XYZ file of C-alpha atoms in Angstrom:
198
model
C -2.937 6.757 16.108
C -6.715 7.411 15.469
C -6.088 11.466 16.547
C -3.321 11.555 13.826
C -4.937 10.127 11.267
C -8.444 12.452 12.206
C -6.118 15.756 12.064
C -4.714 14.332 8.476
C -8.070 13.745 7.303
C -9.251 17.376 8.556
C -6.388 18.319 6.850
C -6.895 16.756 3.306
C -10.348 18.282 3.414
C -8.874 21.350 3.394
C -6.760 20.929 0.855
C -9.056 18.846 -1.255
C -10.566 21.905 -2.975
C -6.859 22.321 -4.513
C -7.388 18.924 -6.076
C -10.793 19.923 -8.158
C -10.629 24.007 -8.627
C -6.854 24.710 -9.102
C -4.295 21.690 -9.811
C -4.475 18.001 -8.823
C -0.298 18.054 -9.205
C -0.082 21.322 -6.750
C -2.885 19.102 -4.475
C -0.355 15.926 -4.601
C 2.846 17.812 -3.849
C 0.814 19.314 -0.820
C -0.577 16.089 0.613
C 3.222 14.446 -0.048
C 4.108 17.357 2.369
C 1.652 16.911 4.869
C 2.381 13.323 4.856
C 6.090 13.932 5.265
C 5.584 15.962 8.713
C 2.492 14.254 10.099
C 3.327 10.509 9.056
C 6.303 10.053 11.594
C 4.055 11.392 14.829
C 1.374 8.594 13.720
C 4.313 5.938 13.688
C 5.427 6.989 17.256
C 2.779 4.954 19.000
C 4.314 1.576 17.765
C 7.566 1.995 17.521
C 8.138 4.016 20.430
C 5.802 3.442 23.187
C 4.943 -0.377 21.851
C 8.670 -0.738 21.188
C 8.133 -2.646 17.437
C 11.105 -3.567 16.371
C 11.672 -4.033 12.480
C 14.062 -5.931 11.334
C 15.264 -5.650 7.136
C 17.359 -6.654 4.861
C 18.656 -5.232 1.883
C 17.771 -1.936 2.745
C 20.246 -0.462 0.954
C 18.965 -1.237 -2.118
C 15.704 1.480 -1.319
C 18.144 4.146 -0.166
C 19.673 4.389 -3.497
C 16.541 4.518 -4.838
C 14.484 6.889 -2.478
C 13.788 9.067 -4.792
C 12.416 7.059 -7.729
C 9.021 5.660 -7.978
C 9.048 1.610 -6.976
C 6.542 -1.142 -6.148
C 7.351 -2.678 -3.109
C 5.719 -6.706 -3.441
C 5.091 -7.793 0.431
C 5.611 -11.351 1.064
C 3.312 -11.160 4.704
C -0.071 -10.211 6.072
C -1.400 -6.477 4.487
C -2.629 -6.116 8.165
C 0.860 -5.132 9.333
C 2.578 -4.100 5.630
C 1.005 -0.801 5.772
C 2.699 0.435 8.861
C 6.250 -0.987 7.965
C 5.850 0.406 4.523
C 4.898 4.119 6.178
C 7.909 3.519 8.485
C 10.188 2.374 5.194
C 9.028 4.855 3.830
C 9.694 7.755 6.652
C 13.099 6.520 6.830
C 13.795 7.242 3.331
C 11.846 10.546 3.052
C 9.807 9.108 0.382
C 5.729 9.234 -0.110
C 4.309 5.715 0.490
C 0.599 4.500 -1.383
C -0.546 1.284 -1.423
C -3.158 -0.841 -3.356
C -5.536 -2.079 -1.229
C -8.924 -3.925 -1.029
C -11.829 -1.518 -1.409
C -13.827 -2.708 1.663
C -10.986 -0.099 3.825
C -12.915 3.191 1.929
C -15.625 1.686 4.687
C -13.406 2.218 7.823
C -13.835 5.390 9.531
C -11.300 7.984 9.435
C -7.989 5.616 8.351
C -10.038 4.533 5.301
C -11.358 7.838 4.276
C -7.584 9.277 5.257
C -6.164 6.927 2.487
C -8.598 7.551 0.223
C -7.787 11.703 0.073
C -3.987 10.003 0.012
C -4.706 8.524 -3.382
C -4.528 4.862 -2.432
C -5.636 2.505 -5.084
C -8.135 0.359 -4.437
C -9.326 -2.854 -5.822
C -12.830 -3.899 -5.884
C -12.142 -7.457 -7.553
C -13.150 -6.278 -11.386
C -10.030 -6.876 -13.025
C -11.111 -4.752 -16.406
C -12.506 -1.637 -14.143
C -9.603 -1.976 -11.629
C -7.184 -1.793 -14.481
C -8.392 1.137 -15.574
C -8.346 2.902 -12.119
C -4.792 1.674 -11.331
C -3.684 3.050 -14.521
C -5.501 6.509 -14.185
C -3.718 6.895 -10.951
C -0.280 5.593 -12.016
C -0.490 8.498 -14.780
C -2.217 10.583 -12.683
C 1.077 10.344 -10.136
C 3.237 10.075 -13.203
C 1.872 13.829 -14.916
C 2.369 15.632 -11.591
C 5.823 14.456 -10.775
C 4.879 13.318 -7.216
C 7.584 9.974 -6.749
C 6.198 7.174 -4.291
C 6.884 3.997 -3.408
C 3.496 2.031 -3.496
C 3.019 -1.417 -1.671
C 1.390 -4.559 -2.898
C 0.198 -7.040 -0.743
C -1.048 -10.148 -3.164
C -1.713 -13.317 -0.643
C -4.981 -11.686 -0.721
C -6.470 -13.761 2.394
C -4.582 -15.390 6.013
C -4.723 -19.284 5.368
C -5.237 -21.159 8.912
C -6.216 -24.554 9.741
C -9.252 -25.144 8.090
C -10.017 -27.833 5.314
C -10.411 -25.286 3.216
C -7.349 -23.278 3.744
C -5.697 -26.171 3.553
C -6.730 -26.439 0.274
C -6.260 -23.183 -0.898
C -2.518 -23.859 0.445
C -2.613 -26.798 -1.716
C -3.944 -25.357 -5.034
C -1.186 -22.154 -4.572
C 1.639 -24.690 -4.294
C 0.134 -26.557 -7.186
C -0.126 -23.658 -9.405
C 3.872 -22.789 -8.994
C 4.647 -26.589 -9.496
C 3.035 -25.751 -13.069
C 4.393 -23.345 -13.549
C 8.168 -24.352 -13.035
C 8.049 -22.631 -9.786
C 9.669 -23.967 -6.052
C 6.578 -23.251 -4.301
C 6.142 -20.414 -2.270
C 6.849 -20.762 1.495
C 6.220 -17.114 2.905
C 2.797 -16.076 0.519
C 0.237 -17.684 -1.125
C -0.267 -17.241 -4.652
C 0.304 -13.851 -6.007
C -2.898 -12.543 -7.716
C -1.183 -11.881 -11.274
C -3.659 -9.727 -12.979
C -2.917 -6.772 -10.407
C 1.175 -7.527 -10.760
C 0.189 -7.698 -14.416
C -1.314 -4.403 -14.532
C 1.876 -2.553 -12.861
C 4.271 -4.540 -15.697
């Protein structure tokens, strides 16, 4: 998976030029491309020599949609999202983003490789990241690139600690007042970033 994702990067630094000295648009429709044929060879090592299974619901729902732009909310660990929301996406023929915690920019190759993909990333200042998530919504919007983009909101994996437990515990709290049943699957959503995308 590492090799694919290296030959993408190469490849978005070849193309990046596009980006800055001709058209940003021209460079998104080009990496949408690239992603379209390079994506499923990266998503062979799972799902067909791990044998992943994913199992969904609803699906039908996203094909009628495919080629709209959508925000997909995750209600599970962003450590596994990514890949069923590049396989969703494959299936459908659609470009996939996702909004992410800034600390991936730091791992090598994968990180960099979503960063030329025009990932938004969140560095935890809600006024700056507002404005970045924006730019690149319009940004997306002005060159008529469609994606689906996945949110991942539990923001942390709650185990067995005393202070997980409290965290739990404070989550369920805050749906209970807010009229809520609370959540069983995810932890709190962070609102401002849901916020931002209303």
């Amino acid at each position: 998976m590492t090799l694919v994702a290296l030959i993408n990067f190469l490849m978005l630094l070849v193309l990046l030029p596009i980006k800055y000295m001709i058209s940003p648009g021209l460079y998104r429709h080009l990496t949408t491309t690239l992603l379209d044929l390079s994506v499923p060879g990266f998503l062979c090592v799972p799902f067909s020599w791990a044998n992943c299974r994913v199992r969904c619901n609803g699906l039908g729902y996203l094909r009628d949609r495919a080629k709209e732009n959508g925000l997909i909310l995750s209600n599970h660990s962003a450590r596994v999202d990514w890949i069923i929301g590049l396989f969703i996406g494959t299936y459908y023929y659609t470009r996939v983003g996702f909004v992410t915690e800034a600390f991936v920019l730091l791992l090598p190759i994968v990180g960099w490789f979503r960063m030329l993909c025009e990932d938004m990333f969140v560095f935890r200042s809600f006024k700056k990241d507002k404005i970045r998530l924006k730019e690149n919504i319009d940004a997306f919007h002005d060159s008529g690139v469609k994606r689906w983009v996945f949110l991942s909101p539990e923001g942390m994996i709650a185990d067995f600690s005393d202070f997980d437990r409290k965290y739990i515990e404070d989550c369920r709290s805050f749906c209970k007042s807010r009229g809520m049943k609370p959540f069983d699957m995810c932890l709190t959503p962070r609102y401002k970033g849901i916020t931002v995308f209303n």
